[in-house]
Short mmCIF file of C-alpha atoms in Angstrom, two decimals:
data_model
loop_
_atom_site.label_atom_id
_atom_site.label_comp_id
_atom_site.label_asym_id
_atom_site.label_seq_id
_atom_site.Cartn_x
_atom_site.Cartn_y
_atom_site.Cartn_z
CA MET A 87 0.00 -0.06 0.04
CA SER A 88 1.61 3.36 -1.06
CA ILE A 89 1.48 6.46 -2.99
CA ASN A 90 3.97 6.43 -5.79
CA PHE A 91 5.63 9.60 -7.12
CA ILE A 92 5.89 9.50 -10.86
CA LYS A 93 6.99 13.08 -10.66
CA ALA A 94 7.85 14.71 -7.34
CA GLY A 95 6.95 18.48 -8.02
CA MET A 96 9.10 21.29 -7.03
CA GLN A 97 9.05 20.59 -3.25
CA THR A 98 6.54 18.07 -1.93
CA SER A 99 7.15 17.01 1.73
CA LEU A 100 5.06 15.23 4.32
CA GLN A 101 3.84 17.79 7.10
CA ASP A 102 1.41 17.74 9.89
CA LEU A 103 0.76 20.37 12.53
CA GLY A 104 4.38 20.09 13.66
CA ARG A 105 6.42 19.30 16.71
CA PRO A 106 6.04 21.86 19.48
CA GLY A 107 8.13 21.50 22.59
CA PHE A 108 11.65 21.20 21.22
CA ARG A 109 12.60 24.88 20.56
CA ARG A 110 15.07 24.83 23.51
CA PHE A 111 17.12 22.17 21.59
CA GLY A 112 17.21 24.43 18.40
CA ILE A 113 14.54 22.41 16.84
CA PRO A 114 11.75 24.43 15.17
CA ASN A 115 8.13 23.45 15.01
CA ASN A 116 8.16 22.50 11.30
CA GLY A 117 4.71 21.53 10.03
CA ALA A 118 2.31 22.84 7.42
CA LEU A 119 2.94 26.65 6.42
CA ASP A 120 -0.74 26.80 5.85
CA PRO A 121 -2.14 24.84 8.85
CA VAL A 122 -5.68 25.93 8.05
CA SER A 123 -5.87 24.28 4.66
CA LEU A 124 -4.18 21.25 6.00
CA GLN A 125 -6.92 20.80 8.60
CA ILE A 126 -9.61 21.15 5.90
CA ALA A 127 -7.96 18.60 3.71
CA ASN A 128 -7.88 16.07 6.65
CA TRP A 129 -11.59 16.83 7.49
CA LEU A 130 -12.52 15.98 3.77
CA VAL A 131 -11.01 12.43 4.25
CA SER A 132 -12.37 12.04 7.84
CA LYS A 133 -8.91 11.95 9.51
CA PRO A 134 -7.96 13.67 12.72
CA LEU A 135 -7.36 17.34 11.74
CA ASN A 136 -3.56 17.11 12.54
CA SER A 137 -2.94 14.06 10.34
CA ALA A 138 -0.06 14.10 7.94
CA CYS A 139 -0.60 15.54 4.47
CA LEU A 140 1.54 16.18 1.35
CA GLU A 141 2.53 19.85 1.33
CA ILE A 142 2.87 20.77 -2.43
CA THR A 143 4.67 23.83 -3.49
CA GLN A 144 4.17 25.87 -6.67
CA ALA A 145 4.84 23.06 -9.12
CA GLY A 146 2.81 19.93 -8.29
CA PRO A 147 3.52 16.22 -8.65
CA VAL A 148 2.15 13.37 -10.58
CA ILE A 149 1.09 10.59 -8.21
CA GLU A 150 0.07 6.96 -8.62
CA PHE A 151 -2.10 5.09 -6.17
CA THR A 152 -1.38 1.32 -5.52
CA GLN A 153 -4.60 0.88 -3.65
CA ASP A 154 -8.14 2.27 -3.58
CA MET A 155 -8.35 5.02 -1.07
CA ALA A 156 -9.91 8.61 -0.55
CA ILE A 157 -7.94 11.85 -1.13
CA ALA A 158 -8.67 15.61 -0.99
CA VAL A 159 -6.67 18.65 -2.24
CA THR A 160 -6.93 22.10 -0.54
CA GLY A 161 -4.88 25.21 -0.26
CA ALA A 162 -3.32 26.81 -3.35
CA HIS A 163 -5.59 26.45 -6.34
CA PHE A 164 -4.21 23.95 -8.90
CA GLU A 165 -5.74 22.46 -12.00
CA LEU A 166 -6.11 18.73 -11.24
CA SER A 167 -6.80 15.55 -13.19
CA ILE A 168 -7.15 11.97 -12.46
CA ASP A 169 -6.16 9.86 -15.51
CA ASP A 170 -6.47 12.93 -17.66
CA ILE A 171 -10.01 13.55 -16.58
CA PRO A 172 -10.31 17.10 -14.83
CA VAL A 173 -11.47 16.95 -11.03
CA ASP A 174 -12.19 19.60 -8.67
CA MET A 175 -10.29 20.43 -5.37
CA HIS A 176 -12.16 20.84 -2.08
CA GLN A 177 -13.89 17.54 -2.12
CA THR A 178 -13.45 13.87 -1.17
CA LEU A 179 -12.01 12.16 -4.29
CA LEU A 180 -12.18 8.17 -4.30
CA VAL A 181 -9.32 6.97 -6.25
CA ASN A 182 -8.77 3.38 -7.66
CA LYS A 183 -5.70 1.22 -7.58
CA GLY A 184 -3.45 2.26 -10.65
CA GLU A 185 -5.06 5.77 -11.17
CA ARG A 186 -2.85 8.82 -11.52
CA LEU A 187 -3.60 12.20 -9.99
CA ALA A 188 -1.74 14.99 -11.89
CA PHE A 189 -1.28 18.54 -10.58
CA GLY A 190 -1.46 20.92 -13.53
CA LYS A 191 -1.28 24.77 -13.83
CA LEU A 192 -1.17 26.77 -10.44
CA VAL A 193 -4.00 29.21 -10.64
CA ASN A 194 -3.28 31.03 -7.34
CA GLY A 195 -1.66 30.67 -3.94
CA ALA A 196 1.69 28.83 -3.27
CA ARG A 197 0.98 25.60 -1.35
CA ALA A 198 -1.62 22.85 -1.72
CA TYR A 199 -2.29 20.15 0.80
CA LEU A 200 -3.22 16.50 -0.31
CA ALA A 201 -4.72 14.45 2.37
CA PHE A 202 -5.14 10.64 2.12
CA SER A 203 -7.24 8.29 4.14
CA ALA A 204 -4.31 6.41 5.62
CA GLU A 205 -1.46 6.67 7.93
CA PRO A 206 2.15 7.09 6.58
CA ASP A 207 3.98 3.90 7.38
CA LEU A 208 6.96 5.76 8.70
CA PRO A 209 8.30 6.61 12.21
CA LYS A 210 7.05 9.73 13.93
CA ILE A 211 10.02 11.81 15.14
CA MET A 212 9.65 13.90 18.26
CA GLU A 213 5.70 13.07 18.01
CA SER A 214 5.35 14.36 14.35
CA TYR A 215 5.47 13.25 10.80
CA SER A 216 6.64 16.50 9.77
CA THR A 217 9.72 16.89 7.58
CA ASN A 218 12.66 18.99 8.80
CA LEU A 219 14.32 19.80 5.48
CA MET A 220 17.34 21.61 7.06
CA ALA A 221 18.35 18.85 9.62
CA ASN A 222 16.87 16.05 7.32
CA PHE A 223 14.65 14.23 9.72
CA GLY A 224 11.04 13.30 10.02
CA GLY A 225 8.79 12.78 7.04
CA TYR A 226 10.17 10.73 4.12
CA GLU A 227 13.89 10.21 5.02
CA GLY A 228 13.97 13.79 6.14
CA LYS A 229 13.62 15.12 2.41
CA ALA A 230 11.26 16.47 0.02
CA PHE A 231 10.14 13.73 -2.21
CA LYS A 232 12.03 12.88 -5.47
CA ASN A 233 10.78 11.22 -8.76
CA ASN A 234 10.08 7.55 -8.12
CA ASN A 235 9.95 7.64 -4.42
CA THR A 236 7.27 5.65 -2.75
CA LEU A 237 5.46 6.82 0.34
CA PRO A 238 4.30 3.62 2.24
CA LEU A 239 0.87 3.61 3.77
CA THR A 240 -0.91 1.71 6.43
CA ASN A 241 -4.55 1.71 7.79
CA ILE A 242 -6.29 2.71 4.69
CA VAL A 243 -10.03 3.41 4.98
CA ASN A 244 -12.72 4.66 2.51
CA PRO A 245 -14.71 7.48 4.13
CA LYS A 246 -17.85 9.16 3.02
CA THR A 247 -17.46 11.93 0.53
CA LYS A 248 -17.62 15.57 1.64
CA LYS A 249 -17.15 19.04 0.22
CA THR A 250 -15.43 21.94 1.70
CA PRO A 251 -18.11 24.42 2.88
CA LYS A 252 -18.14 27.65 0.68
CA GLU A 253 -17.07 29.67 3.64
CA LEU A 254 -13.75 27.84 3.88
CA GLN A 255 -13.02 27.72 0.20
CA LEU A 256 -10.24 30.32 0.04
CA GLU A 257 -8.84 31.69 -3.19
CA PHE A 258 -5.61 33.43 -2.86
CA GLY A 259 -4.58 36.82 -4.45
CA ASP A 260 -1.12 38.43 -4.89
CA ASN A 261 -1.57 41.27 -2.60
CA TYR A 262 -2.04 40.85 1.21
CA GLN A 263 -2.46 42.98 4.20
CA ILE A 264 -0.64 41.29 7.00
CA ARG A 265 -1.30 42.18 10.60
CA PHE A 266 1.47 42.44 13.21
CA VAL A 267 1.99 43.49 16.89
CA GLU A 268 4.88 45.71 17.87
CA GLY A 269 8.17 43.71 18.13
CA ARG A 270 10.69 44.13 21.03
CA GLU A 271 12.84 46.64 19.22
CA TRP A 272 9.80 48.50 17.50
CA SER A 273 10.79 51.72 19.43
CA ASP A 274 14.36 51.53 18.16
CA PHE A 275 13.08 52.53 14.74
CA SER A 276 11.92 56.31 14.15
CA ASN A 277 8.41 57.20 13.71
CA ALA A 278 9.18 57.83 10.03
CA THR A 279 10.74 54.51 9.60
CA GLN A 280 7.80 52.68 11.35
CA ASN A 281 5.40 54.51 9.01
CA SER A 282 7.52 53.62 6.02
CA PHE A 283 7.46 50.00 6.99
CA MET A 284 3.60 50.04 7.26
CA ASP A 285 2.83 52.27 4.29
CA SER A 286 5.28 51.41 1.54
CA GLY A 287 4.49 47.89 0.93
CA TYR A 288 6.94 44.81 0.25
CA LYS A 289 7.61 42.21 -2.48
CA VAL A 290 8.20 38.69 -1.52
CA THR A 291 11.59 37.63 -3.08
CA SER A 292 12.54 34.31 -4.58
CA GLN A 293 15.05 33.62 -1.77
CA SER A 294 12.01 32.75 0.38
CA ASN A 295 11.50 29.25 1.67
CA ARG A 296 10.18 27.28 4.63
CA MET A 297 12.55 28.76 6.96
CA GLY A 298 11.96 32.48 6.12
CA MET A 299 10.13 34.89 3.86
CA ARG A 300 12.64 37.63 2.59
CA LEU A 301 11.10 40.74 1.41
CA LYS A 302 12.08 43.67 -0.72
CA GLY A 303 11.23 47.32 -0.46
CA GLU A 304 11.94 50.47 1.68
CA VAL A 305 15.31 50.16 3.60
CA LEU A 306 14.67 50.16 7.25
CA LYS A 307 17.25 51.14 9.78
CA THR A 308 17.25 51.55 13.64
CA THR A 309 18.02 54.89 14.91
CA GLU A 310 21.21 53.78 16.46
CA THR A 311 23.22 50.57 15.71
CA LEU A 312 21.95 48.07 18.36
CA SER A 313 24.15 45.62 20.05
CA MET A 314 21.79 42.68 20.06
CA THR A 315 22.28 39.47 22.02
CA THR A 316 21.07 36.38 20.45
CA ALA A 317 17.51 35.82 21.71
CA PRO A 318 14.55 33.37 21.01
CA ILE A 319 12.33 34.08 18.07
CA THR A 320 9.18 32.16 16.78
CA PRO A 321 7.34 31.88 13.47
CA GLY A 322 6.06 35.22 12.44
CA THR A 323 8.98 37.28 14.02
CA ILE A 324 9.92 40.08 11.52
CA GLN A 325 13.63 40.83 11.84
CA ILE A 326 15.48 43.67 10.06
CA PRO A 327 19.13 42.51 9.28
CA PRO A 328 21.88 45.05 8.37
CA ASP A 329 20.71 45.46 4.70
CA GLY A 330 17.35 46.84 6.05
CA GLN A 331 15.10 44.31 4.19
CA PRO A 332 12.71 42.42 6.47
CA ILE A 333 12.72 38.62 6.95
CA ILE A 334 9.88 36.84 8.43
CA THR A 335 10.71 33.55 10.27
CA LEU A 336 8.50 30.67 9.11
CA ALA A 337 7.72 27.12 10.51
CA ASP A 338 11.27 25.79 9.85
CA GLY A 339 13.14 28.97 10.82
CA GLN A 340 15.78 29.31 13.42
CA THR A 341 14.86 29.20 17.08
CA THR A 342 16.94 32.23 17.91
CA GLY A 343 17.95 35.47 16.20
CA GLY A 344 20.14 38.55 16.66
CA TYR A 345 18.55 41.18 14.40
CA PRO A 346 16.10 43.83 15.53
CA ARG A 347 12.61 42.58 15.86
CA ILE A 348 10.45 45.22 14.33
CA GLY A 349 7.08 43.07 14.74
CA GLN A 350 5.54 39.81 15.13
CA VAL A 351 2.76 38.66 12.66
CA ILE A 352 -0.22 37.69 14.32
CA THR A 353 -0.95 33.95 14.64
CA ALA A 354 -4.22 34.43 12.69
CA ASP A 355 -2.39 35.72 9.50
CA LEU A 356 0.38 33.15 9.65
CA SER A 357 -1.33 30.81 7.41
CA ILE A 358 -1.69 33.36 4.87
CA LEU A 359 2.10 33.74 4.67
CA GLY A 360 2.22 30.13 3.57
CA GLN A 361 0.29 31.01 0.46
CA LEU A 362 2.59 33.93 -0.74
CA LYS A 363 5.14 33.38 -3.47
CA ALA A 364 7.81 35.46 -5.13
CA ASN A 365 6.77 38.83 -6.35
CA ASP A 366 3.51 38.84 -4.41
CA SER A 367 2.96 42.03 -2.51
CA ILE A 368 2.55 42.43 1.14
CA SER A 369 1.72 45.51 3.37
CA PHE A 370 1.68 45.53 7.15
CA GLN A 371 -0.78 46.88 9.55
CA CYS A 372 -0.12 47.27 13.33
CA ILE A 373 -2.71 46.20 15.73
CA ASP A 374 -2.54 45.38 19.56
CA VAL A 375 -2.20 41.96 21.19
CA ASP A 376 -5.81 41.89 22.42
CA ASP A 377 -7.17 42.50 18.83
CA ALA A 378 -4.72 39.61 17.51
CA ILE A 379 -6.24 37.24 20.09
CA ASP A 380 -9.79 38.25 19.12
CA LEU A 381 -9.03 37.76 15.38
CA LEU A 382 -7.59 34.33 15.91
CA ASN A 383 -10.58 33.31 18.05
CA ALA A 384 -12.89 34.39 15.31
CA LYS A 385 -10.92 32.50 12.70
CA THR A 386 -10.80 29.27 14.81
CA ASN A 387 -14.63 29.54 15.55
CA LEU A 388 -15.27 29.59 11.80
CA LEU A 389 -13.15 26.52 11.36
CA LYS A 390 -14.82 24.70 14.35
CA GLN A 391 -18.28 25.61 13.23
CA PHE A 392 -17.83 23.41 10.07
CA LEU A 393 -15.05 20.96 10.86
CA TYR A 394 -15.20 20.05 14.47
CA VAL A 395 -18.79 18.69 14.43
CA MET B 105 15.99 38.58 43.24
CA PRO B 106 19.70 38.66 42.17
CA PHE B 107 19.01 40.04 38.73
CA ASN B 108 16.44 42.74 37.74
CA ASN B 109 14.14 41.83 34.96
CA LYS B 110 11.39 43.06 32.79
CA LEU B 111 8.36 41.23 31.52
CA PHE B 112 6.68 41.87 28.09
CA VAL B 113 3.72 40.46 26.40
CA ASN B 114 5.80 39.73 23.27
CA SER B 115 3.07 38.45 20.94
CA ASP B 116 -0.34 36.82 20.81
CA HIS B 117 1.34 33.67 21.97
CA SER B 118 4.45 34.57 24.14
CA ILE B 119 5.77 36.39 27.09
CA LEU B 120 9.41 37.62 27.12
CA ILE B 121 11.55 38.18 30.19
CA GLU B 122 14.76 40.19 29.80
CA PHE B 123 17.29 40.25 32.50
CA ASP B 124 19.55 43.03 33.29
CA GLY B 125 23.27 42.38 33.74
CA ASP B 126 26.21 41.11 31.72
CA ILE B 127 25.98 37.64 30.42
CA SER B 128 27.51 35.36 33.00
CA GLU B 129 27.29 31.91 34.53
CA ASN B 130 25.45 33.54 37.36
CA LEU B 131 22.93 35.00 35.27
CA LEU B 132 22.34 31.69 33.47
CA ARG B 133 21.87 29.70 36.67
CA TYR B 134 19.19 32.41 37.58
CA ILE B 135 17.49 32.19 34.22
CA LEU B 136 17.48 28.43 34.39
CA GLY B 137 16.03 28.61 38.03
CA VAL B 138 13.27 30.87 36.74
CA ALA B 139 12.50 28.51 33.99
CA GLU B 140 12.27 25.70 36.37
CA SER B 141 9.87 27.57 38.79
CA ILE B 142 7.71 28.39 35.67
CA GLU B 143 7.54 24.81 34.61
CA GLN B 144 6.50 23.70 37.99
CA SER B 145 3.33 25.55 37.95
CA PRO B 146 2.91 26.43 34.42
CA PRO B 147 0.31 29.33 33.39
CA THR B 148 -2.80 28.20 31.44
CA GLY B 149 -1.79 27.33 27.80
CA PHE B 150 1.81 26.88 28.39
CA ILE B 151 3.61 24.89 25.78
CA GLU B 152 7.39 25.44 26.13
CA LEU B 153 10.00 27.95 27.16
CA VAL B 154 13.30 28.97 25.63
CA PRO B 155 16.24 30.14 27.77
CA ALA B 156 18.78 32.30 26.21
CA TYR B 157 21.84 34.43 27.23
CA ASN B 158 19.89 37.16 28.94
CA SER B 159 16.21 36.47 28.11
CA LEU B 160 13.67 33.69 28.55
CA LEU B 161 10.87 33.25 26.12
CA ILE B 162 7.55 31.53 27.31
CA ILE B 163 5.40 30.24 24.56
CA PHE B 164 1.59 29.50 24.94
CA GLU B 165 -1.07 27.66 22.84
CA PRO B 166 -2.44 30.93 21.20
CA LEU B 167 -6.04 30.06 21.67
CA GLU B 168 -5.50 29.59 25.49
CA PHE B 169 -3.18 32.50 26.07
CA GLN B 170 -4.30 34.93 28.68
CA PRO B 171 -1.76 37.66 28.80
CA GLU B 172 -2.84 39.40 32.14
CA GLN B 173 -3.22 36.14 33.94
CA ALA B 174 0.05 34.74 32.58
CA LEU B 175 2.03 37.76 33.46
CA SER B 176 0.87 37.75 36.99
CA GLN B 177 1.47 33.96 37.43
CA ILE B 178 4.98 34.28 36.07
CA GLU B 179 5.81 37.18 38.41
CA THR B 180 4.74 34.96 41.22
CA ASP B 181 6.81 31.95 40.00
CA MET B 182 9.75 34.34 39.60
CA LYS B 183 9.46 35.31 43.45
CA GLN B 184 10.03 31.68 44.19
CA ALA B 185 12.83 30.97 41.75
CA LYS B 186 16.26 29.97 42.99
CA MET B 187 19.54 30.05 41.23
CA LEU B 188 20.43 26.56 39.94
CA ASP B 189 23.64 25.12 41.75
CA ALA B 190 26.82 25.70 39.98
CA SER B 191 27.48 21.96 39.97
CA SER B 192 24.13 21.18 38.20
CA GLY B 193 25.58 20.73 34.80
CA ASN B 194 27.30 17.59 33.45
CA THR B 195 30.72 17.58 31.84
CA ILE B 196 30.73 16.25 28.27
CA GLU B 197 33.80 15.34 26.28
CA ILE B 198 33.62 15.75 22.59
CA PRO B 199 36.57 14.07 20.59
CA VAL B 200 37.81 16.48 17.96
CA CYS B 201 40.26 15.61 15.07
CA TYR B 202 42.27 18.66 14.28
CA ASP B 203 43.96 17.14 11.24
CA GLU B 204 44.09 19.54 8.31
CA ARG B 205 42.25 16.95 6.26
CA VAL B 206 38.96 17.86 8.06
CA ALA B 207 40.22 21.20 9.41
CA GLU B 208 40.44 23.40 6.31
CA ASP B 209 41.36 26.56 8.01
CA ILE B 210 43.53 25.38 10.83
CA ASN B 211 46.76 26.67 9.32
CA TYR B 212 45.09 30.01 8.39
CA VAL B 213 43.88 30.42 12.07
CA ALA B 214 47.20 29.43 13.61
CA ASP B 215 48.87 32.03 11.27
CA TYR B 216 46.35 34.65 12.22
CA CYS B 217 46.86 33.98 15.90
CA SER B 218 50.62 33.82 15.62
CA MET B 219 50.71 30.18 17.12
CA THR B 220 51.76 26.89 15.76
CA VAL B 221 49.03 24.43 14.97
CA LYS B 222 50.22 22.58 18.12
CA GLU B 223 49.76 25.54 20.26
CA LEU B 224 46.33 26.26 18.68
CA ILE B 225 45.10 22.62 19.43
CA GLU B 226 46.41 22.86 22.97
CA ALA B 227 44.74 26.26 23.54
CA HIS B 228 41.46 25.13 22.16
CA SER B 229 41.25 21.81 23.93
CA SER B 230 42.64 22.77 27.34
CA GLN B 231 39.72 25.13 28.03
CA GLU B 232 36.45 24.02 29.79
CA TYR B 233 33.57 25.71 27.98
CA THR B 234 30.13 26.48 29.37
CA VAL B 235 26.95 25.66 27.39
CA TYR B 236 24.90 28.91 27.45
CA MET B 237 22.03 28.07 25.18
CA LEU B 238 20.99 26.08 22.08
CA GLY B 239 19.64 27.63 18.86
CA PHE B 240 20.58 28.52 15.43
CA LEU B 241 20.41 25.09 14.05
CA PRO B 242 18.98 21.91 15.81
CA GLY B 243 21.53 20.82 18.37
CA PHE B 244 23.78 23.80 18.05
CA LEU B 245 25.47 24.73 21.25
CA TYR B 246 26.37 28.45 22.16
CA LEU B 247 29.57 27.98 24.24
CA GLY B 248 31.22 30.52 26.55
CA GLY B 249 34.93 30.48 27.29
CA LEU B 250 37.02 30.77 24.08
CA ASP B 251 40.64 31.79 24.93
CA GLU B 252 41.07 35.35 23.80
CA ARG B 253 44.30 34.45 21.83
CA LEU B 254 41.96 32.40 19.56
CA HIS B 255 39.54 35.06 18.56
CA CYS B 256 39.61 35.14 14.71
CA PRO B 257 37.23 36.88 12.12
CA ARG B 258 34.80 34.78 10.08
CA ARG B 259 35.67 33.97 6.55
CA ASP B 260 35.15 36.69 3.90
CA ASN B 261 33.28 34.19 1.77
CA PRO B 262 31.15 31.85 3.87
CA ARG B 263 31.05 28.24 2.59
CA THR B 264 27.86 26.98 0.92
CA ARG B 265 28.36 23.59 2.75
CA ILE B 266 30.11 22.79 5.97
CA GLU B 267 30.07 19.16 7.12
CA ALA B 268 28.24 17.96 10.08
CA GLY B 269 30.42 17.96 13.18
CA SER B 270 32.70 20.60 11.95
CA VAL B 271 34.31 22.64 14.88
CA GLY B 272 34.65 26.30 14.04
CA ILE B 273 35.81 29.75 15.45
CA GLY B 274 33.77 32.80 14.49
CA GLY B 275 34.96 35.99 16.13
CA ASN B 276 35.03 35.42 19.89
CA GLN B 277 32.97 32.08 19.66
CA THR B 278 33.68 28.52 19.05
CA GLY B 279 31.13 25.87 18.26
CA ILE B 280 30.12 22.69 16.35
CA TYR B 281 28.04 22.49 13.31
CA PRO B 282 25.58 19.75 14.23
CA ILE B 283 24.32 19.25 10.77
CA ALA B 284 25.75 20.07 7.33
CA SER B 285 24.83 23.64 6.57
CA PRO B 286 26.17 26.84 4.91
CA GLY B 287 28.47 28.78 7.41
CA GLY B 288 31.08 31.41 7.74
CA TRP B 289 33.12 30.11 10.68
CA GLN B 290 36.91 29.23 10.29
CA ILE B 291 36.95 25.36 10.49
CA ILE B 292 39.56 24.03 12.79
CA GLY B 293 38.37 20.46 13.43
CA ARG B 294 35.60 17.89 13.19
CA THR B 295 34.03 15.51 15.71
CA PRO B 296 32.67 12.14 14.85
CA LYS B 297 30.16 12.49 17.69
CA THR B 298 26.63 13.11 16.77
CA MET B 299 25.41 16.39 18.15
CA LEU B 300 21.71 15.60 17.76
CA ASP B 301 20.18 12.30 18.18
CA ILE B 302 16.64 12.49 17.08
CA HIS B 303 15.71 9.09 18.56
CA LYS B 304 16.64 10.09 22.04
CA SER B 305 14.76 12.13 24.43
CA PRO B 306 15.93 14.71 24.82
CA PRO B 307 17.52 14.92 21.39
CA ALA B 308 20.44 17.31 21.95
CA ILE B 309 23.73 15.81 23.78
CA ALA B 310 24.16 18.89 26.11
CA HIS B 311 22.00 21.46 27.94
CA PRO B 312 22.75 24.92 29.28
CA LEU B 313 25.25 24.88 32.30
CA ASP B 314 26.83 21.66 30.94
CA LYS B 315 30.60 21.88 30.54
CA VAL B 316 32.16 20.86 27.32
CA ARG B 317 35.72 19.78 26.88
CA PHE B 318 37.22 19.13 23.44
CA VAL B 319 39.55 15.98 23.40
CA PRO B 320 41.89 15.84 20.44
CA ILE B 321 41.97 12.70 18.56
CA SER B 322 44.08 11.52 15.53
CA TYR B 323 42.65 11.27 11.99
CA GLU B 324 42.80 7.39 12.26
CA GLU B 325 40.79 7.41 15.33
CA PHE B 326 38.37 9.96 13.73
CA GLU B 327 37.82 7.54 10.84
CA ARG B 328 37.41 4.54 13.06
CA LEU B 329 34.70 6.42 15.20
CA ILE B 330 32.91 7.54 12.04
CA GLU B 331 32.81 3.93 10.60
CA ALA B 332 31.60 2.69 14.14
CA SER B 333 28.82 5.05 14.21
CA GLU B 334 27.47 4.16 10.63
#
């Protein structure tokens, strides 16, 4: 029982909701960059919402199934086909032994999630199936899939078919306003620089990956050169290195950093970052922590309303 | 409290404590004591904490994070915090091969520091280092205590790949690359020892306050140990 990769795609890796609890050993959370889409995909195949999925980046794979099973694709909008017949995302798809699912053109977004109604027949590392691409552990041999790799599966079931509720079928643009709370060194930037950070807008660069999103735009400098001591950072921390161009830490990012922290992207907006790709635009809006918590609660309640029942 | 501190609501899922005072083992012992007291009676939604040189980050499940309640409980915990004993760390010996076949920059560093290679090895391996924190890469140890005579600038052109186990000097720091990665430090040796064992709990071989000693080994011994570990 397995999924075979006829073509692997640009970066297809196994991810779940990650491995919290190991940051003090320098080990990041890992896990899906768009955890909302991952959970919806798992719901469509009637799996626990934190189950492992394939995270598919920009250029998708061609996959052959060696067993009947149920699958579902959410997240970035791809054109999909099974044995050359077009199929839709956001629904349970029953696939038969020997059939091939092909990811075609990427319409919008950056990362799709393919859930399957089975367990990976692989060891969990630190309680998670997520792949750490930097240290090469977890997932499938710690790496992104390559052509002709085989993901072994166990405990296959065939669930009922479902569709993603309209309210949760997100389409992704190329221009986002991302909300943040003031970072620890926010006040070391002048008012003019703070405003420039919020008003000028940034472009995502092609140097971005699962560790960090590198941005290009107005150069930002602190009013004085800070002598920073290495300190803990988390996904969403926006640091300003000496070249003045922001870097946002993502799920695979370093656990500590030494550059001024201008802001922290709110947890409710982190999943959107996972759908941005090179040349997409991003602008920043500052809010306070209480509002950030309210926004996360509202977003989670929407998910719960449909998925947790 | 032996060190003054400030608490910040750092984000919608974390509280940051910053401590006054120069980086020192005493400060580290205090930070770890605070960490221990927080872990003994964790606030609602607590997930994990990350101690660093002069700060401590406390991370929460964002949906359960109650900033005001967490702040007041952490303040209470801090009042009960005790500095950890000076003897609470372990001493860990790390075998290092300083042979130029795995120590590409050792001749350069010896020249820069006006030492012979033998003197450099002696200086680097006679010191007892203190682990201050882990971060940067999985299993990377931030060590204190590099002999001033060995301070040496980073390479002008960082290498795109440094092998796992490489021992380097960067400025006033020394350390070991736990996994293959890009890096700009001067490479003066390599250890056959695994710095990160993902199947063990905890996965790292050392913790803050542990002492590290580098024990020189020959190239033949290095090869033998590498083979034995495969």
